[in-house]
Tab-separated table of C-alpha atoms and ligand atoms in Angstrom:
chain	number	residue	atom	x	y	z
A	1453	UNK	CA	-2.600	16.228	10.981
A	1454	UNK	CA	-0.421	15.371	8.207
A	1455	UNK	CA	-2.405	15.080	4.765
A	1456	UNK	CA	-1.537	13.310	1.103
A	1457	UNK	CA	-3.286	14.486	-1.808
A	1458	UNK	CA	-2.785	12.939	-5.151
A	1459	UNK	CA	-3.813	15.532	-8.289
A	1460	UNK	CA	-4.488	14.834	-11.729
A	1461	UNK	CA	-1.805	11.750	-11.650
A	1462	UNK	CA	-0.648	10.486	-15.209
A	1463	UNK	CA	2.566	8.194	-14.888
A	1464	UNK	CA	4.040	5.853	-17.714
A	1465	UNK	CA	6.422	2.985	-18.059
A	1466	UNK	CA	8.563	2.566	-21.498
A	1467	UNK	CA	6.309	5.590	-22.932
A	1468	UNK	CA	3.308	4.064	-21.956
A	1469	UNK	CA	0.667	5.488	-19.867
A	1470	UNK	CA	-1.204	3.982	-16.418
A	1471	UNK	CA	-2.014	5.894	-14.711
A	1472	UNK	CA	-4.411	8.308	-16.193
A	1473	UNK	CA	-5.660	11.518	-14.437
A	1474	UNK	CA	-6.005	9.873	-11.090
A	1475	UNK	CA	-7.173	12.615	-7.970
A	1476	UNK	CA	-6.864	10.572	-4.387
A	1477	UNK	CA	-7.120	12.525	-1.112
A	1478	UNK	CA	-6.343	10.749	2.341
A	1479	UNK	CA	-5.140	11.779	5.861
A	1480	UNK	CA	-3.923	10.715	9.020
A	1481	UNK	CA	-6.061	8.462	10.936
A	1482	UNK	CA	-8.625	7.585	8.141
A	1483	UNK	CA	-8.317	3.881	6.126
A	1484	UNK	CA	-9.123	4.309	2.379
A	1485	UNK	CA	-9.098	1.080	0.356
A	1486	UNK	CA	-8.556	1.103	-3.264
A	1487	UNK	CA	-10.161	-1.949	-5.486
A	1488	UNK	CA	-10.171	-2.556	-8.645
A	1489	UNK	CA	-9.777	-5.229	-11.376
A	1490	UNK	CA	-6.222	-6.811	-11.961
A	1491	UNK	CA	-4.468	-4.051	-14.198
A	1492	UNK	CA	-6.047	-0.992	-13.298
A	1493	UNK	CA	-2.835	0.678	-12.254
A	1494	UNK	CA	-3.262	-0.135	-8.514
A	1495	UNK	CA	0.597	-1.398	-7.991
A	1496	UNK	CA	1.661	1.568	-10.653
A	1497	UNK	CA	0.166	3.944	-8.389
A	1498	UNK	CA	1.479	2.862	-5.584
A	1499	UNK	CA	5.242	2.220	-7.280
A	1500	UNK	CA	4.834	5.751	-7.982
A	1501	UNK	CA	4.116	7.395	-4.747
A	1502	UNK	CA	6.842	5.103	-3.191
A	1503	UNK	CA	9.309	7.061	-5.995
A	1504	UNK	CA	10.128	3.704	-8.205
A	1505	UNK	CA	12.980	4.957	-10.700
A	1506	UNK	CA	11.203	2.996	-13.660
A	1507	UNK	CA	7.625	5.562	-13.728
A	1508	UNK	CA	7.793	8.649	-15.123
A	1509	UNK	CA	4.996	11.058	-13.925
A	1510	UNK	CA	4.213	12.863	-16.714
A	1511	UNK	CA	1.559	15.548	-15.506
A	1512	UNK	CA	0.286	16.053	-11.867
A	1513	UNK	CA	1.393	15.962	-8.602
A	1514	UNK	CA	1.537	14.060	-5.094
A	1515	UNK	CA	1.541	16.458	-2.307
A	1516	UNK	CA	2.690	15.659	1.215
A	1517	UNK	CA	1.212	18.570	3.386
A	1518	UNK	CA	1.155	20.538	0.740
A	1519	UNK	CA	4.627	20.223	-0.457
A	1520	UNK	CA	5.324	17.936	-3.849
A	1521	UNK	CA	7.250	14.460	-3.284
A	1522	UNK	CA	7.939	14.008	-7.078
A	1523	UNK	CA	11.245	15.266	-6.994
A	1524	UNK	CA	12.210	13.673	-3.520
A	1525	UNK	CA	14.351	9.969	-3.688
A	1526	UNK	CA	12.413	7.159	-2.266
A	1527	UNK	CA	14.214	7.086	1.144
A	1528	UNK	CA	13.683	10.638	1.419
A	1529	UNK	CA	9.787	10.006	0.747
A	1530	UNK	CA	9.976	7.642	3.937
A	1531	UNK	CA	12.019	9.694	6.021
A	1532	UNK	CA	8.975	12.345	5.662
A	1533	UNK	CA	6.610	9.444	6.857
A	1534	UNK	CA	5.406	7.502	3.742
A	1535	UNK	CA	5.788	3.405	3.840
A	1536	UNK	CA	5.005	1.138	1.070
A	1537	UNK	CA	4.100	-2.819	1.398
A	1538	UNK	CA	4.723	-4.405	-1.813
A	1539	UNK	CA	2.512	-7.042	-3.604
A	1540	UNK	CA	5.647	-8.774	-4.449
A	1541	UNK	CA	7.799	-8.282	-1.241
A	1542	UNK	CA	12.042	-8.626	-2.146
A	1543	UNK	CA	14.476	-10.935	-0.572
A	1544	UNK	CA	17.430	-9.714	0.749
A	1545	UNK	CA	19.913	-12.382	0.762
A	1546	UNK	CA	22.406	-11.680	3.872
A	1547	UNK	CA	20.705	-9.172	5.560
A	1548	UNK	CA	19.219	-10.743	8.529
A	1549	UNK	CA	15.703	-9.178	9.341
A	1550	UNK	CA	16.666	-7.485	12.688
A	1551	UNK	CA	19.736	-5.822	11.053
A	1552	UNK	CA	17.933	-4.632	8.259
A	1553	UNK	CA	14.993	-3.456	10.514
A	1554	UNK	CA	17.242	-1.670	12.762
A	1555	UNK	CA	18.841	0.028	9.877
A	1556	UNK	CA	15.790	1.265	8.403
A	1557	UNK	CA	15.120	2.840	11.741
A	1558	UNK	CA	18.537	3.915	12.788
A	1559	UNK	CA	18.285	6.041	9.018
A	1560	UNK	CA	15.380	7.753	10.074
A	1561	UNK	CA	17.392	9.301	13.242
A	1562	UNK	CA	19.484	12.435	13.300
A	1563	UNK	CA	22.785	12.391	12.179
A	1564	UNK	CA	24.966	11.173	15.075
A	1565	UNK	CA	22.383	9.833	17.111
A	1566	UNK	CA	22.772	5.966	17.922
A	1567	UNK	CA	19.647	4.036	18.341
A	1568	UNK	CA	19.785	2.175	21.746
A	1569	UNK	CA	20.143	-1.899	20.749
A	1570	UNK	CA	17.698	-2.761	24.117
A	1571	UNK	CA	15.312	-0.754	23.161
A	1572	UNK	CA	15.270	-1.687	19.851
A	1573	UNK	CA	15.162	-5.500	20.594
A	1574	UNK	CA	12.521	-4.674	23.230
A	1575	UNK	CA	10.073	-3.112	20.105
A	1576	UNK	CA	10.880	-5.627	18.162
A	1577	UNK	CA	9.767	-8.617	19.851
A	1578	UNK	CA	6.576	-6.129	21.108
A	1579	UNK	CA	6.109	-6.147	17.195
A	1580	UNK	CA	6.485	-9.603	16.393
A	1581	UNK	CA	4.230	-10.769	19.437
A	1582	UNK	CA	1.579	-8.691	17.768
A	1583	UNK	CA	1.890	-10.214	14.495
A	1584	UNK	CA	2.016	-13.289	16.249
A	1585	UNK	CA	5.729	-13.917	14.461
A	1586	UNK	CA	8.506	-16.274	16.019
A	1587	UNK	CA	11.597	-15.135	17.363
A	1588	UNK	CA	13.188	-17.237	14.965
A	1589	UNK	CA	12.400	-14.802	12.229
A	1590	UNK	CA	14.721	-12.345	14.058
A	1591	UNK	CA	17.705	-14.175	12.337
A	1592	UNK	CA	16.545	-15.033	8.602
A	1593	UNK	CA	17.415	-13.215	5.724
A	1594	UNK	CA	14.918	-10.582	4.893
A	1595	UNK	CA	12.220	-13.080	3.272
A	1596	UNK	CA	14.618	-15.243	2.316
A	1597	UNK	CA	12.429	-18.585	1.998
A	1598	UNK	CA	9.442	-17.008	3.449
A	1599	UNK	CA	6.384	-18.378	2.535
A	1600	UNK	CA	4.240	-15.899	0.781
A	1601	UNK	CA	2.070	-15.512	4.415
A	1602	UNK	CA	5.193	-15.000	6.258
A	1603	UNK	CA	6.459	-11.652	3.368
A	1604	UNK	CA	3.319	-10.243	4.247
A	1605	UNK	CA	3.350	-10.686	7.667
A	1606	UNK	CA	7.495	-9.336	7.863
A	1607	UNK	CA	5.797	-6.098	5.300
A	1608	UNK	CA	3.597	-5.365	8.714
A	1609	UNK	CA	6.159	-5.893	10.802
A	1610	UNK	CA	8.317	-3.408	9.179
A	1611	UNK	CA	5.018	-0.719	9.033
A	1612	UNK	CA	4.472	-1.586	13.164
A	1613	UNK	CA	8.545	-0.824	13.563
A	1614	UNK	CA	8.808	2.497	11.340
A	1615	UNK	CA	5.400	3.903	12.762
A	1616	UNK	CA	5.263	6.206	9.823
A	1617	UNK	CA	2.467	8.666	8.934
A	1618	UNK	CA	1.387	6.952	5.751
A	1619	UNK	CA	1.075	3.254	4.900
A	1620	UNK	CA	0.410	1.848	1.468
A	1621	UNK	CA	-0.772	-1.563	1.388
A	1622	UNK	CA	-0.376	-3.074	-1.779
A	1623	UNK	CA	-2.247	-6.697	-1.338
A	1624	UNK	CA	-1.461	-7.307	1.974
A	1625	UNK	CA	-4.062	-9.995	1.191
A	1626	UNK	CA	-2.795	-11.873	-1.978
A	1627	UNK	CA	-1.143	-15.136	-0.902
A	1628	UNK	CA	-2.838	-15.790	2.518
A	1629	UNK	CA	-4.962	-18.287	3.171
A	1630	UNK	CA	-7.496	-16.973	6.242
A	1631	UNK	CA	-5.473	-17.650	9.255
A	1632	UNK	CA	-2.498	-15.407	8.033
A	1633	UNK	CA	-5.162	-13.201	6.126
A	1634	UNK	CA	-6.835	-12.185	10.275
A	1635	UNK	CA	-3.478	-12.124	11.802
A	1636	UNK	CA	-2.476	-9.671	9.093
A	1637	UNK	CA	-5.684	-7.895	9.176
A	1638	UNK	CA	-5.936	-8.261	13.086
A	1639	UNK	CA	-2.231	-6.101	13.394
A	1640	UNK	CA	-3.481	-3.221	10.761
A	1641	UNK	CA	-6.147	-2.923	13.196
A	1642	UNK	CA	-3.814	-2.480	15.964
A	1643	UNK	CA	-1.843	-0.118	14.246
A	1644	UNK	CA	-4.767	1.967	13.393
A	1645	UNK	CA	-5.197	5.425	14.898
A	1646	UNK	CA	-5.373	8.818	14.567
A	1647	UNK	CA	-1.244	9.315	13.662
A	1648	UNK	CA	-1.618	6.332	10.941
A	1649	UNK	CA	-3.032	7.002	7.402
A	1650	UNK	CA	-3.594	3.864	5.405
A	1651	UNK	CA	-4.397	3.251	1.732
A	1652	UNK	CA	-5.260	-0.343	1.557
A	1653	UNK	CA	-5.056	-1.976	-2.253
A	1654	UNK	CA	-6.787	-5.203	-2.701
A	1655	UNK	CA	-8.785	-6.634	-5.176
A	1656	UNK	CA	-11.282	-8.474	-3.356
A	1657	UNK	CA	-13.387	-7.756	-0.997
A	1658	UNK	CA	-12.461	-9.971	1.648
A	1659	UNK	CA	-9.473	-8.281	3.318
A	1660	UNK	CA	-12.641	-5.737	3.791
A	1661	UNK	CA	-14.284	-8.050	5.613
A	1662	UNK	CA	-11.353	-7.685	8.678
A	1663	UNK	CA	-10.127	-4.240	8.146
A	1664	UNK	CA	-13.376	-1.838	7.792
A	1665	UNK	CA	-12.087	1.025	5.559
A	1666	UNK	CA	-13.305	4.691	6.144
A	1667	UNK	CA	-13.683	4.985	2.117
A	1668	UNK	CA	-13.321	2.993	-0.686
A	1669	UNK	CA	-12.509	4.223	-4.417
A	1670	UNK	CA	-12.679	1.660	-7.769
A	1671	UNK	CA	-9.679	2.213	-9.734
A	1672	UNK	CA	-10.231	1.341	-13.515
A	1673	UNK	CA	-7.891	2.204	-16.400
A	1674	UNK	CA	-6.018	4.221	-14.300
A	1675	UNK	CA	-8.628	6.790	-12.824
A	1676	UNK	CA	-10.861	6.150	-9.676
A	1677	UNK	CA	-13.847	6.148	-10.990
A	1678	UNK	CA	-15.951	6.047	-8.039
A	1679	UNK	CA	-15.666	6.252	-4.415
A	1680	UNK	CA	-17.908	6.296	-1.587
A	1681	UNK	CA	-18.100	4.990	2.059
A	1682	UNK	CA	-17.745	0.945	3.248
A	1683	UNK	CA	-20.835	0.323	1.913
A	1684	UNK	CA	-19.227	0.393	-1.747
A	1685	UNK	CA	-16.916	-2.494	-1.251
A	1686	UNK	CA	-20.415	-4.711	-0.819
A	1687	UNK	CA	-22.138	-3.764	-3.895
A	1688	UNK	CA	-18.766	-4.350	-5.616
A	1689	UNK	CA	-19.115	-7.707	-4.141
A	1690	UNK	CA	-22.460	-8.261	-5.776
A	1691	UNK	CA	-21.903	-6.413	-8.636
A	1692	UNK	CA	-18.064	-7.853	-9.448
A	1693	UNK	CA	-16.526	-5.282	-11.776
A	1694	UNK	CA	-18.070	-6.537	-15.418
A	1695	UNK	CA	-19.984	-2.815	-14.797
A	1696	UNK	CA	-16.903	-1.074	-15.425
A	1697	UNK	CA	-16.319	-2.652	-18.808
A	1698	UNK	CA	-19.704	-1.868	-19.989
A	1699	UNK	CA	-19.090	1.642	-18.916
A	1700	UNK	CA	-15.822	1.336	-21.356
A	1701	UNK	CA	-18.299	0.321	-24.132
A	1702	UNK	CA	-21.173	3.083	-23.952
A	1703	UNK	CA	-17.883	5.684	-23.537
A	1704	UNK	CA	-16.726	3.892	-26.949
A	1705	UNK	CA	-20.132	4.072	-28.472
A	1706	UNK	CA	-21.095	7.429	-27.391
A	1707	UNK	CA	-17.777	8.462	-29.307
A	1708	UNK	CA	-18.339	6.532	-32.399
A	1709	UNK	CA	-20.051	8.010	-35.629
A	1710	UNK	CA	-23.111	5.902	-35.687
A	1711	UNK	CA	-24.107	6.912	-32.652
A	1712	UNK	CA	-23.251	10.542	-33.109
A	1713	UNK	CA	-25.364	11.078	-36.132
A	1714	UNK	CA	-28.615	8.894	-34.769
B	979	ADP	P1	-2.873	-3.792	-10.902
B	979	ADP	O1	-1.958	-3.696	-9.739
B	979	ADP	O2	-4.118	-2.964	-10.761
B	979	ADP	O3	-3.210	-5.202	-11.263
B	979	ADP	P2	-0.585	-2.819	-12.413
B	979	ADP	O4	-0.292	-1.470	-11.875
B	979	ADP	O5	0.266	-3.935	-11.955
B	979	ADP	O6	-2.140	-3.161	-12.163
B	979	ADP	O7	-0.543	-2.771	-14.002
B	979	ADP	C1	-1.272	-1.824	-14.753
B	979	ADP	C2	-0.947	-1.939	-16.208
B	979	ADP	O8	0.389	-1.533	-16.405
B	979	ADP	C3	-1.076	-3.348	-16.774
B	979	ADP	O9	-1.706	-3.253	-18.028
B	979	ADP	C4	0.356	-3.795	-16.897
B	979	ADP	O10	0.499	-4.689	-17.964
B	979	ADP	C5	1.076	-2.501	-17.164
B	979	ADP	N1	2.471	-2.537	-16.674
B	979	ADP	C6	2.874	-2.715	-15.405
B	979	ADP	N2	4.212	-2.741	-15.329
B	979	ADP	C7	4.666	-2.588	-16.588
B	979	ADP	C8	5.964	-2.540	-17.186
B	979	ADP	N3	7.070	-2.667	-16.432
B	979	ADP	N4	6.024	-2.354	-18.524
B	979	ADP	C9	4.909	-2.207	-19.262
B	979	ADP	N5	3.665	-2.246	-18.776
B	979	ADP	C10	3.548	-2.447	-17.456
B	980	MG	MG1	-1.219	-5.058	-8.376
């Protein structure tokens, strides 16, 4: 069982830090959702385990079994089993879904091996079926005019195609109203199992509501600062995340003079 373990993660942009001492440790068949309120660092952190060129980890380390991605190119992360969903999926003008699919998986096989086109079209529609996606999708441009429902549905449909280890699930939810939101939610369940680790990023709650995570960790400032089981993503429900801030202001006060010297 393959393992990915996250250690003392700082990461900047333009000299600036996010992500700020963040420790994160999820395996192979569990679901671990991260929440958190908008700018936290939840896209950084994910940007950064997919390799994005722009962050610069400054201190840490992201372990795959073990072994430290940091210095491995993005396609070389997902050729050892790692798969990112974007919040903000790309269009790829030209590329027509199936071809691009069938590349991503045809680069995953050993040099000089040919992936069989039957097969391949036989998965595919398997795929889309599941997702409840039309054949018609086959022949678009990669999100090309997709409504924002339809990117996050083609992001699954990649994830149910490349089967790797790891998912990353940057707001699968953002963008769908609750038709698309169960259909999306209904084919993570699918592809749950034992060989499929996911770490689900959402802000609310709701996407919760469809997939049940195994764990769920509040990212603030670029640190979890708590985690705990399922149960967690209810109270931060209730709660909403005003807690955190206040936790930002006795950490200010407890530093400042005044109180100090009380
Ligand atoms: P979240 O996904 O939790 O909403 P992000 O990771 O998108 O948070 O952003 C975290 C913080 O990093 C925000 O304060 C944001 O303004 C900052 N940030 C993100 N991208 C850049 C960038 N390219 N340059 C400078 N700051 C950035
Ligand atoms: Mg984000």
């Amino acid at each position: 069982m393959s393992s990915i373990s996250v250690q003392n993660l700082h990461a900047s942009i333009n000299g600036q830090e996010i992500i700020r001492g963040l420790d994160i440790e999820f395996s192979q068949g569990e679901v671990h959702a991260i929440m958190g309120p908008n700018g936290s660092g939840k896209s950084t952190l994910a940007k950064v385990m997919a390799g994005h060129p722009d962050y610069e980890v400054t201190a840490g380390d992201i372990l795959l079994d073990g072994e430290s991605v940091l210095e491995m190119e993005p396609d070389e992360r997902a050729r050892k089993g790692l798969f990112m969903a974007f919040q903000y999926p790309i269009e790829i003008p030209g590329v027509s879904n199936a071809n691009f699919l069938r590349a991503a998986l045809q680069a995953r096989l050993p040099e000089g091996e040919e992936l069989d086109a039957t097969d391949f079209y036989h998965r595919l529609y398997e795929k889309m079926d599941l997702l409840e996606m039309r054949r018609e999708f086959t022949a678009r441009a990669v999100n090309e005019g997709f409504s924002g429902g339809e990117k996050k549905r083609n992001e699954i449909l990649q994830l149910a195609i490349l089967e790797p280890a790891f998912a990353v699930l940057d707001e699968t939810d953002s963008g769908l109203d609750i038709d698309a939101l169960k259909i999306v939610a209904n084919g993570v369940n699918k592809l749950r199992g034992p060989k499929l680790g996911v770490l689900l990023i959402t802000h609310y709650q709701r996407l919760l509501n469809y997939i049940v995570p195994d764990f769920v960790h509040v990212m603030h400032a670029g640190k979890i600062v708590r985690s705990g089981g399922k149960e967690l993503a209810l109270e931060l429900e209730s709660k909403g995340y005003d807690w955190l801030k206040q936790d930002d202001n006795e950490a200010a006060s407890l530093a400042s003079p005044a109180v100090l010297t009380k």
